[in-house]
């Protein structure tokens, strides 16, 4: 087998299972807030379209996707990010969710004929980035996102030798797990760096539609560049999993300049991952419609309101700028906290140290737990009240 | 970008479009027999299950797949190939169709730390094998399937130095495009070779359920080995695309020994390609049910009957042992034949030379065209009558 498999590490949930394995709880009463899976229901209209067109499951879909779907991507990008120019024939491609899209993009991109190909990754991070770099034979360089900087990844201090070897710099905004949102100036700074050192900025924006209703929407990388320019360094990933509560549909898309999209289309023709025609129809609707997304945001407003007020003994607790997590600093070791919470209340949260690695003598996830604020009101109230209790005791 | 992309060649259909681009035909009257897409309708029961469980599109599916689906795989393997022992927890994994499954399997398997990793591929062949080997940094060695050997790939003459470097030997049975079916003795011979030289035999059996109703079913690789043995060299791919006319569902599975499945599960967790829960439910039904597959076979019996009798001027024309193609030897250059047929009758078939490469001074696809016998009776009769006419004229 491919030797790089030996370097792939297990997923955070594997370590979580190990941590909690000695505790005997009633699994039917467990409240699991460790997984970032939306619990709001998917829009009926999208499901109806899947059903209505189910005869099309007989047909092979193409890697490029249908025109109507690519048009929906572009119309949404224009209205969401205010961009003027984008070509549905040249700048977008469907992917089967951001995990698949990012993993395969990194395989198709890393050039091992160059010296020490390097991927720069914020820390803490979504595990896929690391595993994809490993499988693509690339080195990784981590950039810590620390509380003292409001969880802004410290991109300013990347050494020049790393920038010279860098082929991809990965962003996640709103960040999983911290909720930090990158601003336009930062995007511009990174795109300039990418020009100077000739690497791509790969922006995972799958949480971009989850933010407080009364606030401005988080900026996207596309607002700081012109993706129709052939030397554009931006590559952006979007998904319906969070926006439309369609995590199981596995539907998203990638945006990049024409030359990258051409290369990816060739790669993906062999890679063989496509969206069925019914999925394309439902997805097109979900990118076109904004009312279900606004309703979704109002639901998250309520969820966070309940969560924040349940955490009454946590000083300065605030909803983060984007995403649907609370990245909670706990007054003890994060693994101990998660285990004690599970023992005392049968509530599961994810230790932050599982989402980060030790880098510059610190694991920036250590001392934090990630709590998904996705369930219905009663569960959030019960679970976060339990979190608050454990918080006051440790 | 990854330098291996430069070595990926365009798909056969790209060259076909180029070939026919100068001919002006009415596209609405074109009869396209170049694509291997089933035209029989998918089973209603499977589509109903997709619809019934559409609320589950909100949930992330796992890479491993649900227990009920893996049980369906194993029950089908037992009844179809008469195998006794297989473990649904250890020997099977869902894939999103054979293209995705085979491509990603080859990426996860090839070990570039060993000298000159080599993939042995029958010629003609399904293009994915070649592109997957290229992207995995492996060399390819081709084994011709010639008419004089009844299209049996000539595995006996592989030089020892190639066998020593070989990491994967790929089979396709029933063969796309020739319809040749590998027999048990040949499977045993290849598995022995695999033991001796330490490589895997990777068997693409996506056409295994399409054969003449009154004949015995084509043997599968699993009939010649015990997949529960940890040193088993067999890796087999199955799919619902042809069996159940569900090409758009992108649903199949891989069978291998426990250690390979464990490695693939880890790889696929990062790779991120999963089957939605509704797809898993519909797929489980489609693997469990045999009546829709028998009906499908009877439909193909009729299609071939019509096709063969329309080809009245082709000497010794016969239905091949498996699959749904006719691999027709034409009395002229295959590209010229395809172009002339298109000019004269607006019928498209695929030149065989696009499905093979020149190897040992011969392109074994040259002089053949691949005709998909998938359409309804009237179209087959009209198109194959046209093929027969062009055949008599060139």
Short mmCIF file of N, CA and C in Angstrom, two decimals, chain A residues 93-235:
data_model
loop_
_atom_site.label_atom_id
_atom_site.label_comp_id
_atom_site.label_asym_id
_atom_site.label_seq_id
_atom_site.Cartn_x
_atom_site.Cartn_y
_atom_site.Cartn_z
N UNK A 93 -16.74 24.53 -10.65
CA UNK A 93 -16.92 23.09 -10.86
C UNK A 93 -17.62 22.49 -9.64
N UNK A 94 -18.55 21.55 -9.86
CA UNK A 94 -19.18 20.90 -8.70
C UNK A 94 -18.21 19.97 -7.97
N UNK A 95 -18.37 19.88 -6.65
CA UNK A 95 -17.64 18.90 -5.84
C UNK A 95 -18.65 18.20 -4.93
N UNK A 96 -18.28 17.04 -4.44
CA UNK A 96 -19.21 16.27 -3.61
C UNK A 96 -18.98 16.62 -2.14
N UNK A 97 -19.22 17.90 -1.81
CA UNK A 97 -18.96 18.38 -0.44
C UNK A 97 -17.54 18.91 -0.31
N UNK A 98 -17.29 19.74 0.71
CA UNK A 98 -15.95 20.35 0.79
C UNK A 98 -14.87 19.35 1.14
N UNK A 99 -15.18 18.32 1.91
CA UNK A 99 -14.13 17.36 2.26
C UNK A 99 -13.55 16.75 0.99
N UNK A 100 -14.42 16.16 0.18
CA UNK A 100 -13.97 15.55 -1.08
C UNK A 100 -13.29 16.58 -1.96
N UNK A 101 -13.88 17.77 -2.06
CA UNK A 101 -13.35 18.79 -2.95
C UNK A 101 -11.96 19.24 -2.56
N UNK A 102 -11.75 19.47 -1.27
CA UNK A 102 -10.45 19.96 -0.80
C UNK A 102 -9.40 18.86 -0.89
N UNK A 103 -9.77 17.65 -0.48
CA UNK A 103 -8.81 16.54 -0.53
C UNK A 103 -8.34 16.32 -1.97
N UNK A 104 -9.28 16.22 -2.90
CA UNK A 104 -8.88 15.92 -4.28
C UNK A 104 -8.16 17.11 -4.92
N UNK A 105 -8.57 18.33 -4.55
CA UNK A 105 -7.87 19.51 -5.07
C UNK A 105 -6.39 19.47 -4.69
N UNK A 106 -6.12 19.11 -3.45
CA UNK A 106 -4.73 19.09 -2.99
C UNK A 106 -3.94 17.98 -3.71
N UNK A 107 -4.59 16.84 -3.97
CA UNK A 107 -3.90 15.78 -4.73
C UNK A 107 -3.58 16.26 -6.14
N UNK A 108 -4.50 17.02 -6.73
CA UNK A 108 -4.33 17.45 -8.12
C UNK A 108 -3.36 18.62 -8.24
N UNK A 109 -3.02 19.25 -7.13
CA UNK A 109 -2.30 20.51 -7.17
C UNK A 109 -0.83 20.39 -6.81
N UNK A 110 -0.53 19.65 -5.75
CA UNK A 110 0.85 19.62 -5.24
C UNK A 110 1.81 19.09 -6.31
N UNK A 111 2.85 19.86 -6.56
CA UNK A 111 3.85 19.51 -7.58
C UNK A 111 5.11 19.01 -6.87
N UNK A 112 5.27 17.68 -6.86
CA UNK A 112 6.40 17.10 -6.13
C UNK A 112 7.71 17.18 -6.91
N UNK A 113 7.64 17.72 -8.13
CA UNK A 113 8.89 17.90 -8.87
C UNK A 113 9.62 19.14 -8.37
N UNK A 114 8.94 19.97 -7.58
CA UNK A 114 9.59 21.14 -6.98
C UNK A 114 10.12 20.78 -5.60
N UNK A 115 11.05 21.58 -5.13
CA UNK A 115 11.71 21.32 -3.85
C UNK A 115 10.72 21.46 -2.69
N UNK A 116 10.72 20.50 -1.81
CA UNK A 116 9.99 20.54 -0.54
C UNK A 116 8.60 21.20 -0.61
N UNK A 117 7.69 20.65 -1.40
CA UNK A 117 6.36 21.25 -1.50
C UNK A 117 5.71 21.37 -0.12
N UNK A 118 5.19 22.55 0.17
CA UNK A 118 4.69 22.82 1.53
C UNK A 118 3.27 23.36 1.49
N UNK A 119 2.46 22.91 2.45
CA UNK A 119 1.10 23.41 2.63
C UNK A 119 1.05 24.12 3.99
N UNK A 120 0.63 25.38 3.99
CA UNK A 120 0.49 26.14 5.23
C UNK A 120 -0.94 26.00 5.73
N UNK A 121 -1.08 25.63 7.00
CA UNK A 121 -2.39 25.28 7.57
C UNK A 121 -2.59 26.02 8.89
N UNK A 122 -3.75 26.66 9.08
CA UNK A 122 -4.00 27.27 10.39
C UNK A 122 -4.15 26.18 11.45
N UNK A 123 -3.84 26.50 12.70
CA UNK A 123 -3.83 25.53 13.80
C UNK A 123 -4.57 26.14 14.98
N UNK A 124 -5.73 25.61 15.43
CA UNK A 124 -6.39 24.35 15.08
C UNK A 124 -6.97 24.35 13.66
N UNK A 125 -7.35 23.15 13.21
CA UNK A 125 -7.70 22.99 11.79
C UNK A 125 -8.60 21.78 11.59
N UNK A 126 -9.24 21.76 10.44
CA UNK A 126 -10.06 20.63 9.98
C UNK A 126 -9.08 19.56 9.47
N UNK A 127 -9.19 18.35 10.03
CA UNK A 127 -8.19 17.30 9.81
C UNK A 127 -7.89 16.97 8.35
N UNK A 128 -8.87 17.22 7.47
CA UNK A 128 -8.69 16.88 6.06
C UNK A 128 -7.47 17.57 5.46
N UNK A 129 -7.23 18.83 5.86
CA UNK A 129 -6.12 19.59 5.28
C UNK A 129 -4.80 18.84 5.48
N UNK A 130 -4.62 18.36 6.70
CA UNK A 130 -3.38 17.67 7.05
C UNK A 130 -3.24 16.35 6.28
N UNK A 131 -4.32 15.55 6.30
CA UNK A 131 -4.28 14.25 5.63
C UNK A 131 -4.09 14.39 4.13
N UNK A 132 -4.71 15.41 3.55
CA UNK A 132 -4.58 15.63 2.11
C UNK A 132 -3.14 16.00 1.76
N UNK A 133 -2.52 16.85 2.58
CA UNK A 133 -1.12 17.22 2.35
C UNK A 133 -0.23 15.99 2.46
N UNK A 134 -0.48 15.18 3.47
CA UNK A 134 0.31 13.95 3.68
C UNK A 134 0.22 13.04 2.46
N UNK A 135 -1.01 12.80 1.98
CA UNK A 135 -1.18 11.89 0.85
C UNK A 135 -0.57 12.48 -0.43
N UNK A 136 -0.49 13.81 -0.51
CA UNK A 136 0.07 14.45 -1.70
C UNK A 136 1.58 14.61 -1.60
N UNK A 137 2.19 14.04 -0.55
CA UNK A 137 3.65 14.09 -0.40
C UNK A 137 4.16 15.49 -0.09
N UNK A 138 3.33 16.31 0.55
CA UNK A 138 3.74 17.67 0.88
C UNK A 138 4.07 17.78 2.37
N UNK A 139 4.96 18.71 2.70
CA UNK A 139 5.21 19.05 4.10
C UNK A 139 4.11 19.99 4.57
N UNK A 140 3.93 20.05 5.89
CA UNK A 140 2.95 20.97 6.45
C UNK A 140 3.66 21.99 7.33
N UNK A 141 3.16 23.21 7.31
CA UNK A 141 3.65 24.25 8.22
C UNK A 141 2.42 24.84 8.89
N UNK A 142 2.42 24.88 10.22
CA UNK A 142 1.22 25.31 10.94
C UNK A 142 1.35 26.73 11.45
N UNK A 143 0.23 27.44 11.41
CA UNK A 143 0.16 28.82 11.86
C UNK A 143 -0.85 28.87 13.00
N UNK A 144 -0.37 29.18 14.20
CA UNK A 144 -1.25 29.13 15.37
C UNK A 144 -2.31 30.24 15.36
N UNK A 145 -3.51 29.87 15.82
CA UNK A 145 -4.60 30.84 16.04
C UNK A 145 -4.83 30.90 17.54
N UNK A 146 -4.31 31.95 18.18
CA UNK A 146 -4.31 31.99 19.64
C UNK A 146 -5.35 32.96 20.18
N UNK A 147 -5.81 32.67 21.40
CA UNK A 147 -6.82 33.51 22.04
C UNK A 147 -6.32 34.95 22.16
N UNK A 148 -5.03 35.11 22.49
CA UNK A 148 -4.49 36.46 22.69
C UNK A 148 -4.56 37.31 21.42
N UNK A 149 -4.70 36.67 20.25
CA UNK A 149 -4.90 37.41 19.00
C UNK A 149 -6.34 37.32 18.51
N UNK A 150 -7.27 37.07 19.42
CA UNK A 150 -8.67 36.84 19.04
C UNK A 150 -8.82 35.73 18.01
N UNK A 151 -7.93 34.75 18.08
CA UNK A 151 -7.95 33.57 17.21
C UNK A 151 -7.62 33.87 15.75
N UNK A 152 -7.06 35.04 15.50
CA UNK A 152 -6.59 35.33 14.15
C UNK A 152 -5.32 34.52 13.90
N UNK A 153 -5.28 33.73 12.81
CA UNK A 153 -4.06 32.96 12.53
C UNK A 153 -2.89 33.91 12.29
N UNK A 154 -1.74 33.57 12.82
CA UNK A 154 -0.60 34.48 12.80
C UNK A 154 0.20 34.35 11.50
N UNK A 155 -0.41 34.80 10.40
CA UNK A 155 0.24 34.65 9.09
C UNK A 155 1.44 35.57 8.91
N UNK A 156 1.55 36.61 9.76
CA UNK A 156 2.62 37.60 9.57
C UNK A 156 4.01 37.03 9.86
N UNK A 157 4.06 35.98 10.66
CA UNK A 157 5.37 35.50 11.10
C UNK A 157 5.86 34.25 10.36
N UNK A 158 5.28 33.96 9.20
CA UNK A 158 5.74 32.79 8.46
C UNK A 158 7.14 33.08 7.90
N UNK A 159 8.12 32.22 8.19
CA UNK A 159 9.49 32.48 7.71
C UNK A 159 9.55 32.47 6.18
N UNK A 160 10.49 33.23 5.64
CA UNK A 160 10.58 33.36 4.19
C UNK A 160 10.88 32.02 3.51
N UNK A 161 11.70 31.18 4.14
CA UNK A 161 12.01 29.89 3.50
C UNK A 161 10.75 29.03 3.36
N UNK A 162 9.81 29.17 4.30
CA UNK A 162 8.55 28.43 4.19
C UNK A 162 7.71 29.00 3.05
N UNK A 163 7.66 30.32 2.98
CA UNK A 163 6.88 30.96 1.90
C UNK A 163 7.43 30.58 0.53
N UNK A 164 8.75 30.44 0.45
CA UNK A 164 9.35 30.08 -0.85
C UNK A 164 8.96 28.66 -1.27
N UNK A 165 8.83 27.75 -0.30
CA UNK A 165 8.45 26.37 -0.62
C UNK A 165 6.94 26.18 -0.70
N UNK A 166 6.20 27.18 -0.22
CA UNK A 166 4.74 27.02 -0.10
C UNK A 166 4.09 26.87 -1.48
N UNK A 167 3.23 25.87 -1.63
CA UNK A 167 2.42 25.74 -2.85
C UNK A 167 0.96 26.07 -2.57
N UNK A 168 0.53 25.84 -1.33
CA UNK A 168 -0.85 26.12 -0.94
C UNK A 168 -0.89 26.69 0.46
N UNK A 169 -1.68 27.74 0.64
CA UNK A 169 -1.96 28.24 1.98
C UNK A 169 -3.46 28.07 2.19
N UNK A 170 -3.82 27.38 3.28
CA UNK A 170 -5.23 27.06 3.50
C UNK A 170 -5.85 28.01 4.52
N UNK A 171 -7.03 28.51 4.19
CA UNK A 171 -7.81 29.33 5.11
C UNK A 171 -9.12 28.63 5.40
N UNK A 172 -9.67 28.88 6.58
CA UNK A 172 -11.02 28.42 6.89
C UNK A 172 -11.72 29.59 7.57
N UNK A 173 -12.68 30.20 6.86
CA UNK A 173 -13.35 31.39 7.41
C UNK A 173 -14.81 31.39 7.00
N UNK A 174 -15.74 31.47 7.96
CA UNK A 174 -15.56 31.39 9.41
C UNK A 174 -14.81 30.11 9.80
N UNK A 175 -13.97 30.26 10.81
CA UNK A 175 -13.10 29.14 11.18
C UNK A 175 -13.85 28.04 11.92
N UNK A 176 -13.58 26.81 11.53
CA UNK A 176 -13.88 25.65 12.36
C UNK A 176 -12.57 25.33 13.05
N UNK A 177 -12.46 25.47 14.36
CA UNK A 177 -13.51 25.57 15.37
C UNK A 177 -13.71 26.96 15.98
N UNK A 178 -12.84 27.95 15.70
CA UNK A 178 -12.86 29.15 16.56
C UNK A 178 -13.96 30.14 16.21
N UNK A 179 -14.49 30.10 14.97
CA UNK A 179 -15.50 31.06 14.55
C UNK A 179 -14.91 32.37 14.06
N UNK A 180 -13.57 32.49 14.10
CA UNK A 180 -12.91 33.71 13.63
C UNK A 180 -13.18 33.90 12.13
N UNK A 181 -13.42 35.16 11.72
CA UNK A 181 -13.64 35.46 10.30
C UNK A 181 -12.52 36.36 9.78
N UNK A 182 -11.94 35.96 8.67
CA UNK A 182 -10.86 36.74 8.06
C UNK A 182 -11.47 37.97 7.39
N UNK A 183 -10.78 39.14 7.54
CA UNK A 183 -11.33 40.36 6.92
C UNK A 183 -10.65 40.64 5.58
N UNK A 184 -11.18 41.63 4.87
CA UNK A 184 -10.72 41.91 3.51
C UNK A 184 -9.24 42.26 3.45
N UNK A 185 -8.77 43.05 4.44
CA UNK A 185 -7.36 43.44 4.44
C UNK A 185 -6.46 42.22 4.55
N UNK A 186 -6.88 41.29 5.40
CA UNK A 186 -6.08 40.07 5.58
C UNK A 186 -6.06 39.25 4.29
N UNK A 187 -7.23 39.14 3.65
CA UNK A 187 -7.28 38.43 2.37
C UNK A 187 -6.32 39.07 1.36
N UNK A 188 -6.36 40.40 1.29
CA UNK A 188 -5.49 41.11 0.35
C UNK A 188 -4.02 40.86 0.66
N UNK A 189 -3.70 40.92 1.95
CA UNK A 189 -2.32 40.67 2.38
C UNK A 189 -1.87 39.28 1.92
N UNK A 190 -2.74 38.29 2.12
CA UNK A 190 -2.37 36.92 1.78
C UNK A 190 -2.28 36.72 0.27
N UNK A 191 -3.18 37.38 -0.48
CA UNK A 191 -3.12 37.26 -1.94
C UNK A 191 -1.85 37.92 -2.49
N UNK A 192 -1.43 39.02 -1.86
CA UNK A 192 -0.17 39.65 -2.27
C UNK A 192 1.01 38.74 -2.00
N UNK A 193 0.98 38.13 -0.82
CA UNK A 193 2.02 37.16 -0.47
C UNK A 193 2.05 36.01 -1.49
N UNK A 194 0.86 35.57 -1.87
CA UNK A 194 0.73 34.46 -2.83
C UNK A 194 1.31 34.84 -4.19
N UNK A 195 1.08 36.09 -4.60
CA UNK A 195 1.67 36.59 -5.85
C UNK A 195 3.19 36.57 -5.76
N UNK A 196 3.68 37.13 -4.65
CA UNK A 196 5.12 37.29 -4.51
C UNK A 196 5.83 35.95 -4.48
N UNK A 197 5.26 34.97 -3.77
CA UNK A 197 5.95 33.69 -3.60
C UNK A 197 5.35 32.58 -4.46
N UNK A 198 4.40 32.92 -5.30
CA UNK A 198 3.81 31.97 -6.25
C UNK A 198 3.20 30.74 -5.59
N UNK A 199 2.19 30.96 -4.75
CA UNK A 199 1.41 29.83 -4.23
C UNK A 199 -0.07 30.16 -4.35
N UNK A 200 -0.92 29.16 -4.11
CA UNK A 200 -2.37 29.37 -4.17
C UNK A 200 -2.94 29.55 -2.76
N UNK A 201 -3.93 30.43 -2.64
CA UNK A 201 -4.66 30.59 -1.39
C UNK A 201 -5.96 29.82 -1.52
N UNK A 202 -6.10 28.81 -0.68
CA UNK A 202 -7.20 27.85 -0.79
C UNK A 202 -8.14 28.10 0.39
N UNK A 203 -9.32 28.67 0.11
CA UNK A 203 -10.19 29.17 1.18
C UNK A 203 -11.44 28.30 1.35
N UNK A 204 -11.52 27.65 2.50
CA UNK A 204 -12.66 26.80 2.83
C UNK A 204 -13.71 27.67 3.52
N UNK A 205 -14.81 27.97 2.82
CA UNK A 205 -15.81 28.89 3.35
C UNK A 205 -17.16 28.21 3.56
N UNK A 206 -17.11 26.96 4.02
CA UNK A 206 -18.35 26.18 4.11
C UNK A 206 -19.30 26.70 5.20
N UNK A 207 -18.78 27.54 6.13
CA UNK A 207 -19.66 28.10 7.18
C UNK A 207 -20.07 29.54 6.87
N UNK A 208 -19.84 30.00 5.65
CA UNK A 208 -19.95 31.43 5.38
C UNK A 208 -21.36 32.00 5.53
N UNK A 209 -22.39 31.15 5.49
CA UNK A 209 -23.76 31.65 5.61
C UNK A 209 -24.32 31.54 7.02
N UNK A 210 -23.49 31.11 7.97
CA UNK A 210 -23.96 30.98 9.35
C UNK A 210 -23.30 32.07 10.19
N UNK A 211 -24.07 33.13 10.46
CA UNK A 211 -23.59 34.26 11.26
C UNK A 211 -24.82 34.95 11.86
N UNK A 212 -24.60 35.89 12.78
CA UNK A 212 -25.72 36.52 13.48
C UNK A 212 -26.53 37.37 12.49
N UNK A 213 -27.86 37.15 12.47
CA UNK A 213 -28.72 37.80 11.46
C UNK A 213 -28.55 39.31 11.40
N UNK A 214 -28.36 39.93 12.56
CA UNK A 214 -28.31 41.40 12.59
C UNK A 214 -26.92 41.93 12.23
N UNK A 215 -25.97 41.05 12.01
CA UNK A 215 -24.61 41.49 11.69
C UNK A 215 -24.35 41.42 10.18
N UNK A 216 -23.27 42.07 9.76
CA UNK A 216 -22.86 41.95 8.36
C UNK A 216 -22.34 40.54 8.11
N UNK A 217 -22.48 40.07 6.87
CA UNK A 217 -22.01 38.72 6.55
C UNK A 217 -20.48 38.69 6.49
N UNK A 218 -19.87 37.56 6.86
CA UNK A 218 -18.40 37.46 6.80
C UNK A 218 -17.92 37.63 5.36
N UNK A 219 -16.83 38.38 5.15
CA UNK A 219 -16.31 38.54 3.79
C UNK A 219 -15.76 37.21 3.26
N UNK A 220 -15.73 37.09 1.94
CA UNK A 220 -15.14 35.91 1.31
C UNK A 220 -13.89 36.30 0.55
N UNK A 221 -13.05 35.33 0.26
CA UNK A 221 -11.80 35.61 -0.45
C UNK A 221 -12.06 36.25 -1.82
N UNK A 222 -13.20 35.87 -2.44
CA UNK A 222 -13.48 36.38 -3.79
C UNK A 222 -13.71 37.89 -3.82
N UNK A 223 -14.05 38.47 -2.65
CA UNK A 223 -14.25 39.92 -2.61
C UNK A 223 -12.94 40.68 -2.77
N UNK A 224 -11.83 39.99 -2.60
CA UNK A 224 -10.53 40.66 -2.64
C UNK A 224 -9.73 40.34 -3.89
N UNK A 225 -10.38 39.75 -4.89
CA UNK A 225 -9.63 39.41 -6.11
C UNK A 225 -10.57 39.33 -7.30
N UNK A 226 -10.00 39.19 -8.49
CA UNK A 226 -10.81 38.97 -9.69
C UNK A 226 -10.48 37.58 -10.22
N UNK A 227 -11.42 36.67 -9.99
CA UNK A 227 -11.19 35.25 -10.27
C UNK A 227 -11.12 34.98 -11.78
N UNK A 228 -11.58 35.94 -12.59
CA UNK A 228 -11.50 35.73 -14.04
C UNK A 228 -10.12 36.07 -14.59
N UNK A 229 -9.26 36.66 -13.74
CA UNK A 229 -7.87 36.90 -14.18
C UNK A 229 -7.10 35.60 -14.15
N UNK A 230 -6.33 35.38 -15.20
CA UNK A 230 -5.72 34.06 -15.33
C UNK A 230 -4.61 33.77 -14.32
N UNK A 231 -4.09 34.83 -13.69
CA UNK A 231 -3.07 34.59 -12.67
C UNK A 231 -3.63 34.69 -11.26
N UNK A 232 -4.96 34.68 -11.14
CA UNK A 232 -5.56 34.77 -9.80
C UNK A 232 -5.10 33.60 -8.94
N UNK A 233 -4.73 33.91 -7.71
CA UNK A 233 -4.20 32.88 -6.80
C UNK A 233 -5.27 32.29 -5.90
N UNK A 234 -6.52 32.74 -6.07
CA UNK A 234 -7.58 32.33 -5.15
C UNK A 234 -8.27 31.04 -5.60
N UNK A 235 -8.52 30.16 -4.65
CA UNK A 235 -9.32 28.95 -4.88
C UNK A 235 -10.28 28.85 -3.70
#
